[in-house]
Amino acid sequence: MKIRVVFNQKGGVGKSTITVNLAAAAAKAGQRVLVVDLDPQGNSSHYLLGAGLDLAKPGLFDFFDQVLNFSMYAKAPAAFVHRTPFERFSIMPSHPSIAELESKLESRHKIYKLREALNELAGDFDEVWLDTPPALNFFTLSALIAAQGCLIPFDCDEFSRHALLGLIDRVAEIRNDHNADLAVEGIIVNQYQARASLPARMVTELQVQGLPVLDVFLGASVKVRESHERAIPLLLLDPNHKLSQQFSALYALLN
């Protein structure tokens, strides 16, 4: 089972959109896919379940609450997983209340519990995609400790460029301290404007530095907002859209 985490401490770089659409590409390719939404904002959960999110219980909050309140009658990890409307595609949905559990989970050293839960689900899924909050907190660390591959979105912004080396260093530190299987699979250039000089220059600078920039760049489109509103991944809503084809090409590149 391949586990990937989409990680960046900067908000607004497209983590949830990238996570959901690459997971959709995997499901479309015939893989049994699970998305775990570790962001209290729950963007991936809303994206995949829409109005059905309120019915998707128990979810990630209940999983972590159970971790804190151990019982011999504890539910197996599969109990917190829910099917989406899309074939071969499931989610462990988030909830804003998981933020309230963070300090307790951290103080009681529960950082490996997500990895243990995903290991128990290895027979049920071929790929797991972890969406993370825009912070290097307990939930992001849990994801990095559980994953084998890390993808870093880059939105051609000066602040993102300055932060990249620090992000890669943190991933290396976590690999050395907690998870020898973790590797940065690549930097995903997102919201790329081919005709603008600044994005092209920034990407070239990253490549010159030897950073692992993936060769497929993701453009920007208002169609993404429609896919959010309709709670259908863009790749499934409009497979022929240019951005959908870029997601498909990016997924193929990773595999």
mmCIF file of N, CA and C in Angstrom, residues 5-51:
data_model
loop_
_atom_site.group_PDB
_atom_site.id
_atom_site.type_symbol
_atom_site.label_atom_id
_atom_site.label_comp_id
_atom_site.label_asym_id
_atom_site.label_seq_id
_atom_site.Cartn_x
_atom_site.Cartn_y
_atom_site.Cartn_z
ATOM 1 N N VAL A 5 1.676 11.896 1.378
ATOM 2 C CA VAL A 5 1.193 13.067 2.090
ATOM 3 C C VAL A 5 1.450 14.301 1.236
ATOM 4 N N VAL A 6 0.450 15.191 1.159
ATOM 5 C CA VAL A 6 0.602 16.477 0.481
ATOM 6 C C VAL A 6 0.785 17.517 1.578
ATOM 7 N N PHE A 7 1.941 18.177 1.561
ATOM 8 C CA PHE A 7 2.362 18.962 2.728
ATOM 9 C C PHE A 7 2.947 20.302 2.309
ATOM 10 N N ASN A 8 2.464 21.340 2.943
ATOM 11 C CA ASN A 8 3.090 22.660 2.876
ATOM 12 C C ASN A 8 2.544 23.461 4.047
ATOM 13 N N GLN A 9 3.421 24.161 4.755
ATOM 14 C CA GLN A 9 2.973 24.957 5.897
ATOM 15 C C GLN A 9 2.241 26.225 5.469
ATOM 16 N N LYS A 10 2.357 26.601 4.209
ATOM 17 C CA LYS A 10 1.687 27.795 3.702
ATOM 18 C C LYS A 10 0.273 27.428 3.265
ATOM 19 N N GLY A 11 -0.699 28.245 3.644
ATOM 20 C CA GLY A 11 -2.069 28.024 3.215
ATOM 21 C C GLY A 11 -2.304 28.534 1.805
ATOM 22 N N GLY A 12 -3.382 28.059 1.191
ATOM 23 C CA GLY A 12 -3.779 28.550 -0.114
ATOM 24 C C GLY A 12 -2.942 28.074 -1.283
ATOM 25 N N VAL A 13 -2.187 26.986 -1.099
ATOM 26 C CA VAL A 13 -1.337 26.486 -2.184
ATOM 27 C C VAL A 13 -2.004 25.345 -2.944
ATOM 28 N N GLY A 14 -3.227 24.984 -2.558
ATOM 29 C CA GLY A 14 -3.965 23.963 -3.307
ATOM 30 C C GLY A 14 -3.801 22.552 -2.814
ATOM 31 N N LYS A 15 -3.439 22.381 -1.541
ATOM 32 C CA LYS A 15 -3.207 21.022 -1.022
ATOM 33 C C LYS A 15 -4.416 20.112 -1.210
ATOM 34 N N SER A 16 -5.592 20.591 -0.813
ATOM 35 C CA SER A 16 -6.782 19.740 -0.862
ATOM 36 C C SER A 16 -7.186 19.420 -2.295
ATOM 37 N N THR A 17 -7.134 20.406 -3.171
ATOM 38 C CA THR A 17 -7.481 20.178 -4.575
ATOM 39 C C THR A 17 -6.523 19.173 -5.203
ATOM 40 N N ILE A 18 -5.244 19.305 -4.908
ATOM 41 C CA ILE A 18 -4.248 18.377 -5.440
ATOM 42 C C ILE A 18 -4.447 16.981 -4.859
ATOM 43 N N THR A 19 -4.648 16.900 -3.553
ATOM 44 C CA THR A 19 -4.842 15.597 -2.907
ATOM 45 C C THR A 19 -6.031 14.862 -3.523
ATOM 46 N N VAL A 20 -7.157 15.535 -3.587
ATOM 47 C CA VAL A 20 -8.390 14.888 -4.050
ATOM 48 C C VAL A 20 -8.280 14.484 -5.516
ATOM 49 N N ASN A 21 -7.716 15.325 -6.359
ATOM 50 C CA ASN A 21 -7.679 15.006 -7.782
ATOM 51 C C ASN A 21 -6.619 13.960 -8.124
ATOM 52 N N LEU A 22 -5.509 13.933 -7.413
ATOM 53 C CA LEU A 22 -4.554 12.843 -7.630
ATOM 54 C C LEU A 22 -5.122 11.527 -7.106
ATOM 55 N N ALA A 23 -5.847 11.591 -5.997
ATOM 56 C CA ALA A 23 -6.521 10.390 -5.497
ATOM 57 C C ALA A 23 -7.590 9.926 -6.490
ATOM 58 N N ALA A 24 -8.299 10.878 -7.107
ATOM 59 C CA ALA A 24 -9.295 10.533 -8.116
ATOM 60 C C ALA A 24 -8.637 9.882 -9.327
ATOM 61 N N ALA A 25 -7.457 10.355 -9.698
ATOM 62 C CA ALA A 25 -6.721 9.736 -10.802
ATOM 63 C C ALA A 25 -6.352 8.297 -10.459
ATOM 64 N N ALA A 26 -5.981 8.073 -9.204
ATOM 65 C CA ALA A 26 -5.652 6.718 -8.774
ATOM 66 C C ALA A 26 -6.877 5.810 -8.837
ATOM 67 N N ALA A 27 -8.013 6.315 -8.337
ATOM 68 C CA ALA A 27 -9.248 5.522 -8.371
ATOM 69 C C ALA A 27 -9.661 5.232 -9.812
ATOM 70 N N LYS A 28 -9.514 6.220 -10.672
ATOM 71 C CA LYS A 28 -9.858 6.044 -12.090
ATOM 72 C C LYS A 28 -8.957 5.002 -12.746
ATOM 73 N N ALA A 29 -7.726 4.887 -12.251
ATOM 74 C CA ALA A 29 -6.775 3.908 -12.779
ATOM 75 C C ALA A 29 -7.007 2.506 -12.219
ATOM 76 N N GLY A 30 -8.033 2.367 -11.362
ATOM 77 C CA GLY A 30 -8.378 1.049 -10.837
ATOM 78 C C GLY A 30 -7.862 0.751 -9.450
ATOM 79 N N GLN A 31 -7.248 1.747 -8.809
ATOM 80 C CA GLN A 31 -6.732 1.553 -7.454
ATOM 81 C C GLN A 31 -7.836 1.756 -6.414
ATOM 82 N N ARG A 32 -7.741 1.018 -5.331
ATOM 83 C CA ARG A 32 -8.639 1.233 -4.197
ATOM 84 C C ARG A 32 -8.006 2.336 -3.351
ATOM 85 N N VAL A 33 -8.730 3.445 -3.214
ATOM 86 C CA VAL A 33 -8.114 4.670 -2.702
ATOM 87 C C VAL A 33 -8.801 5.149 -1.428
ATOM 88 N N LEU A 34 -7.976 5.616 -0.492
ATOM 89 C CA LEU A 34 -8.460 6.251 0.735
ATOM 90 C C LEU A 34 -7.812 7.625 0.867
ATOM 91 N N VAL A 35 -8.637 8.643 1.110
ATOM 92 C CA VAL A 35 -8.147 9.964 1.494
ATOM 93 C C VAL A 35 -8.364 10.125 2.994
ATOM 94 N N VAL A 36 -7.341 10.565 3.704
ATOM 95 C CA VAL A 36 -7.457 10.893 5.123
ATOM 96 C C VAL A 36 -7.285 12.397 5.253
ATOM 97 N N ASP A 37 -8.338 13.057 5.721
ATOM 98 C CA ASP A 37 -8.351 14.521 5.813
ATOM 99 C C ASP A 37 -7.966 14.933 7.226
ATOM 100 N N LEU A 38 -6.714 15.361 7.385
ATOM 101 C CA LEU A 38 -6.186 15.721 8.698
ATOM 102 C C LEU A 38 -6.276 17.215 8.993
ATOM 103 N N ASP A 39 -6.898 17.956 8.107
ATOM 104 C CA ASP A 39 -7.044 19.407 8.297
ATOM 105 C C ASP A 39 -8.386 19.697 8.968
ATOM 106 N N PRO A 40 -8.388 20.373 10.126
ATOM 107 C CA PRO A 40 -9.664 20.707 10.779
ATOM 108 C C PRO A 40 -10.626 21.491 9.883
ATOM 109 N N GLN A 41 -10.106 22.184 8.875
ATOM 110 C CA GLN A 41 -10.985 22.904 7.950
ATOM 111 C C GLN A 41 -11.827 21.942 7.111
ATOM 112 N N GLY A 42 -11.328 20.738 6.909
ATOM 113 C CA GLY A 42 -12.096 19.702 6.233
ATOM 114 C C GLY A 42 -12.375 19.948 4.764
ATOM 115 N N ASN A 43 -11.466 20.611 4.061
ATOM 116 C CA ASN A 43 -11.740 20.921 2.655
ATOM 117 C C ASN A 43 -11.855 19.670 1.796
ATOM 118 N N SER A 44 -10.985 18.702 2.004
ATOM 119 C CA SER A 44 -11.081 17.463 1.227
ATOM 120 C C SER A 44 -12.379 16.724 1.536
ATOM 121 N N SER A 45 -12.792 16.761 2.797
ATOM 122 C CA SER A 45 -14.035 16.095 3.197
ATOM 123 C C SER A 45 -15.237 16.721 2.492
ATOM 124 N N HIS A 46 -15.293 18.047 2.485
ATOM 125 C CA HIS A 46 -16.377 18.737 1.783
ATOM 126 C C HIS A 46 -16.318 18.468 0.282
ATOM 127 N N TYR A 47 -15.113 18.450 -0.256
ATOM 128 C CA TYR A 47 -14.920 18.255 -1.691
ATOM 129 C C TYR A 47 -15.471 16.896 -2.142
ATOM 130 N N LEU A 48 -15.278 15.873 -1.311
ATOM 131 C CA LEU A 48 -15.663 14.522 -1.709
ATOM 132 C C LEU A 48 -17.060 14.111 -1.260
ATOM 133 N N LEU A 49 -17.550 14.705 -0.196
ATOM 134 C CA LEU A 49 -18.838 14.270 0.345
ATOM 135 C C LEU A 49 -19.944 15.304 0.210
ATOM 136 N N GLY A 50 -19.601 16.569 0.060
ATOM 137 C CA GLY A 50 -20.614 17.602 -0.080
ATOM 138 C C GLY A 50 -21.597 17.582 1.078
ATOM 139 N N ALA A 51 -22.878 17.612 0.759
ATOM 140 C CA ALA A 51 -23.918 17.627 1.793
ATOM 141 C C ALA A 51 -23.947 16.346 2.599
#
